[in-house]
XYZ file of C-alpha atoms in Angstrom:
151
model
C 2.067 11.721 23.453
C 0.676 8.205 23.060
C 2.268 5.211 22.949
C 1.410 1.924 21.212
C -0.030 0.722 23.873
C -1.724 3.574 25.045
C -3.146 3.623 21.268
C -3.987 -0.314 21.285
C -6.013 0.505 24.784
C -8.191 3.099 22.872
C -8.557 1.318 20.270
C -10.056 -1.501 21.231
C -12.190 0.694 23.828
C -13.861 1.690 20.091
C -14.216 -1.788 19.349
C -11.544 -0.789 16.402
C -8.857 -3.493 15.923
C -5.258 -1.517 15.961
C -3.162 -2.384 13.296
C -0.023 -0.783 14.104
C 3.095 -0.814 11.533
C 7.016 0.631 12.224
C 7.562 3.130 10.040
C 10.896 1.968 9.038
C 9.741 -1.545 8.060
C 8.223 0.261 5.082
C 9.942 -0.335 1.697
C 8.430 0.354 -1.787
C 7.926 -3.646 -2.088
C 6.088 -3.614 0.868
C 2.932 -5.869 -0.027
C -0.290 -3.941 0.682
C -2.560 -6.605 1.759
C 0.071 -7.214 4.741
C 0.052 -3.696 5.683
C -3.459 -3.735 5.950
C -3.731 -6.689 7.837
C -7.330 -6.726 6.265
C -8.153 -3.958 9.067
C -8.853 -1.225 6.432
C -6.097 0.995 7.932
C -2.523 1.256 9.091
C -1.243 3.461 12.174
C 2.228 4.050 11.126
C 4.888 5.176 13.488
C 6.989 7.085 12.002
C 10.338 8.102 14.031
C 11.968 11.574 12.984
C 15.080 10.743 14.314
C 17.559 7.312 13.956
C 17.438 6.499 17.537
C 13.157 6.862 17.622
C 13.326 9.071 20.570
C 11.274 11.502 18.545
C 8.400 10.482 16.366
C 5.106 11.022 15.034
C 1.829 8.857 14.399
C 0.283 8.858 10.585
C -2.507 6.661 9.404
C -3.071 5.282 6.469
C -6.680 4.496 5.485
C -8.232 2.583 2.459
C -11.464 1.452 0.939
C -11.137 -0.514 -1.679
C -8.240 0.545 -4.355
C -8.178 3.892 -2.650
C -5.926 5.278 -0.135
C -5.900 7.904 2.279
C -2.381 9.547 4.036
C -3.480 11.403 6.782
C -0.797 13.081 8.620
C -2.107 15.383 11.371
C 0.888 18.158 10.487
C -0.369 18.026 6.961
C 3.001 17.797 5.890
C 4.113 17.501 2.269
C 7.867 16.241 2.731
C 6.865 13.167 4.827
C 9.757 10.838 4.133
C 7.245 7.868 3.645
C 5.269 9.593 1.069
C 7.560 7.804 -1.561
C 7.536 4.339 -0.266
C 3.589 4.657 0.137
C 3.058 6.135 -3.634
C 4.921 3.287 -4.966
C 3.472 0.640 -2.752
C 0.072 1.942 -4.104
C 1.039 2.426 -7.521
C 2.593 -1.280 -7.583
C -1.271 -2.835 -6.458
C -3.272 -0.712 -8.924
C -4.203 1.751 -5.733
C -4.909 5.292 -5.797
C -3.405 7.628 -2.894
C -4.342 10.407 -1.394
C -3.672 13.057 0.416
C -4.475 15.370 3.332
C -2.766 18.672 3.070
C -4.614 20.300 5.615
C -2.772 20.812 8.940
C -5.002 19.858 11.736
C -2.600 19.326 14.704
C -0.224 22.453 16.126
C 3.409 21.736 16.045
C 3.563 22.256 19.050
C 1.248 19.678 20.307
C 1.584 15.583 20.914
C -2.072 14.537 19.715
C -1.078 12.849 16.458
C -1.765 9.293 18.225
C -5.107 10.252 18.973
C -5.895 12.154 15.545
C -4.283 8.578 14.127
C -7.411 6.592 16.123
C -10.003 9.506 15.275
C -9.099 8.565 11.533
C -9.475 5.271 12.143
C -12.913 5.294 13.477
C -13.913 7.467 10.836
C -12.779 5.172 8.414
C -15.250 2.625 9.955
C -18.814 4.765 9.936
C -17.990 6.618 6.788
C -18.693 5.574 3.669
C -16.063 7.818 1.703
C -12.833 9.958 2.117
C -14.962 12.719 1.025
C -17.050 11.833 3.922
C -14.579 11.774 6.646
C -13.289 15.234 5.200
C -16.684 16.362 6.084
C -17.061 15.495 9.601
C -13.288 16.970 10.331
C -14.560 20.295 8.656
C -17.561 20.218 10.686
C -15.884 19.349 13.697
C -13.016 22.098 13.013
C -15.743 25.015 12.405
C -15.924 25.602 16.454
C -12.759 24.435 17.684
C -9.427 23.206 16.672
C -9.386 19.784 16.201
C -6.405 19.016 18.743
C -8.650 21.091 21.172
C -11.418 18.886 20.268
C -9.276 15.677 20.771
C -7.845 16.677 23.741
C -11.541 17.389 25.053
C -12.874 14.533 24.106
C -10.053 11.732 25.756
C-alpha cells in the first residue's frame, strides 16, 4: 500500500503535481476550486475506519465542469459519493462515475491506480478517452497486474 509520500515521490517522478486531500475534510460546502488546487485532480484518502488504520485511495478528476470519481473497487456505496455530488451540483459540475472494478479486493494498488488516473487525466483529452486506454490496457492483463508490473 502507498503512502502519501510514497504517492507524492511518484508523482512528481511523472512531472504530475500531487494534490492530495483527507477524505474527512470533505463536506458538501466544500469549495471546488480549493479541492482542485487548480491541479485538474484530487487524490482523496479516504479512511474506512475512525482511527484511519485502514483506508483506500480515490481520485477525483475534472476537465472543465466535468468530473470524474474513479474508485479502483468500483464501488457504488462510497461514503463520499454524497458530499462529492453535492459539491458538484453546488458549482454547476457534472459527475461521473466509474463502476467498473479494476483493482481485486484483495490487493493494495489503489494509490498507484489513483496516480495512473492522474496521468491520464494529463495526455487525454476526454473521460471517454481515459476509459479507452484502461480498456485497452485491461484486454491482456488485469490492470493491478499491469500496475504492479509497471512500478
Amino acid at each position: 500500500e502507498l503512502s502519501n509520500f510514497d504517492i507524492d515521490k511518484k508523482m512528481n517522478k511523472l512531472e504530475l503535481d500531487a494534490n492530495l486531500v483527507d477524505g474527512r475534510t470533505i463536506k458538501s460546502n466544500t469549495d471546488l476550486e480549493k479541492l482542485f488546487d487548480k491541479r485538474g485532480h484530487a487524490i482523496i484518502w479516504h479512511p474506512w475506519n475512525i482511527d484511519g488504520s485502514n483506508a483506500h485511495w480515490i481520485v477525483l478528476l475534472r476537465k472543465g465542469n466535468n468530473v470524474l470519481h474513479h474508485d479502483s473497487f468500483g464501488l457504488e456505496n462510497n461514503i463520499l459519493v454524497p458530499e462529492i455530488l453535492n459539491i458538484c451540483k453546488n458549482n454547476g459540475c457534472n459527475l461521473y462515475r466509474n463502476e467498473i472494478t479494476y483493482q481485486d479486493k484483495n490487493s493494495s494498488t489503489c494509490g498507484r491506480h489513483a496516480i495512473l488516473m492522474c496521468a491520464l487525466n494529463k495526455c487525454c483529452k476526454t473521460f471517454d478517452d481515459i476509459e479507452n486506454v484502461l480498456l485497452d490496457i485491461t484486454k491482456n492483463q488485469p490492470l493491478d497486474e499491469y500496475l504492479i508490473n509497471k512500478q
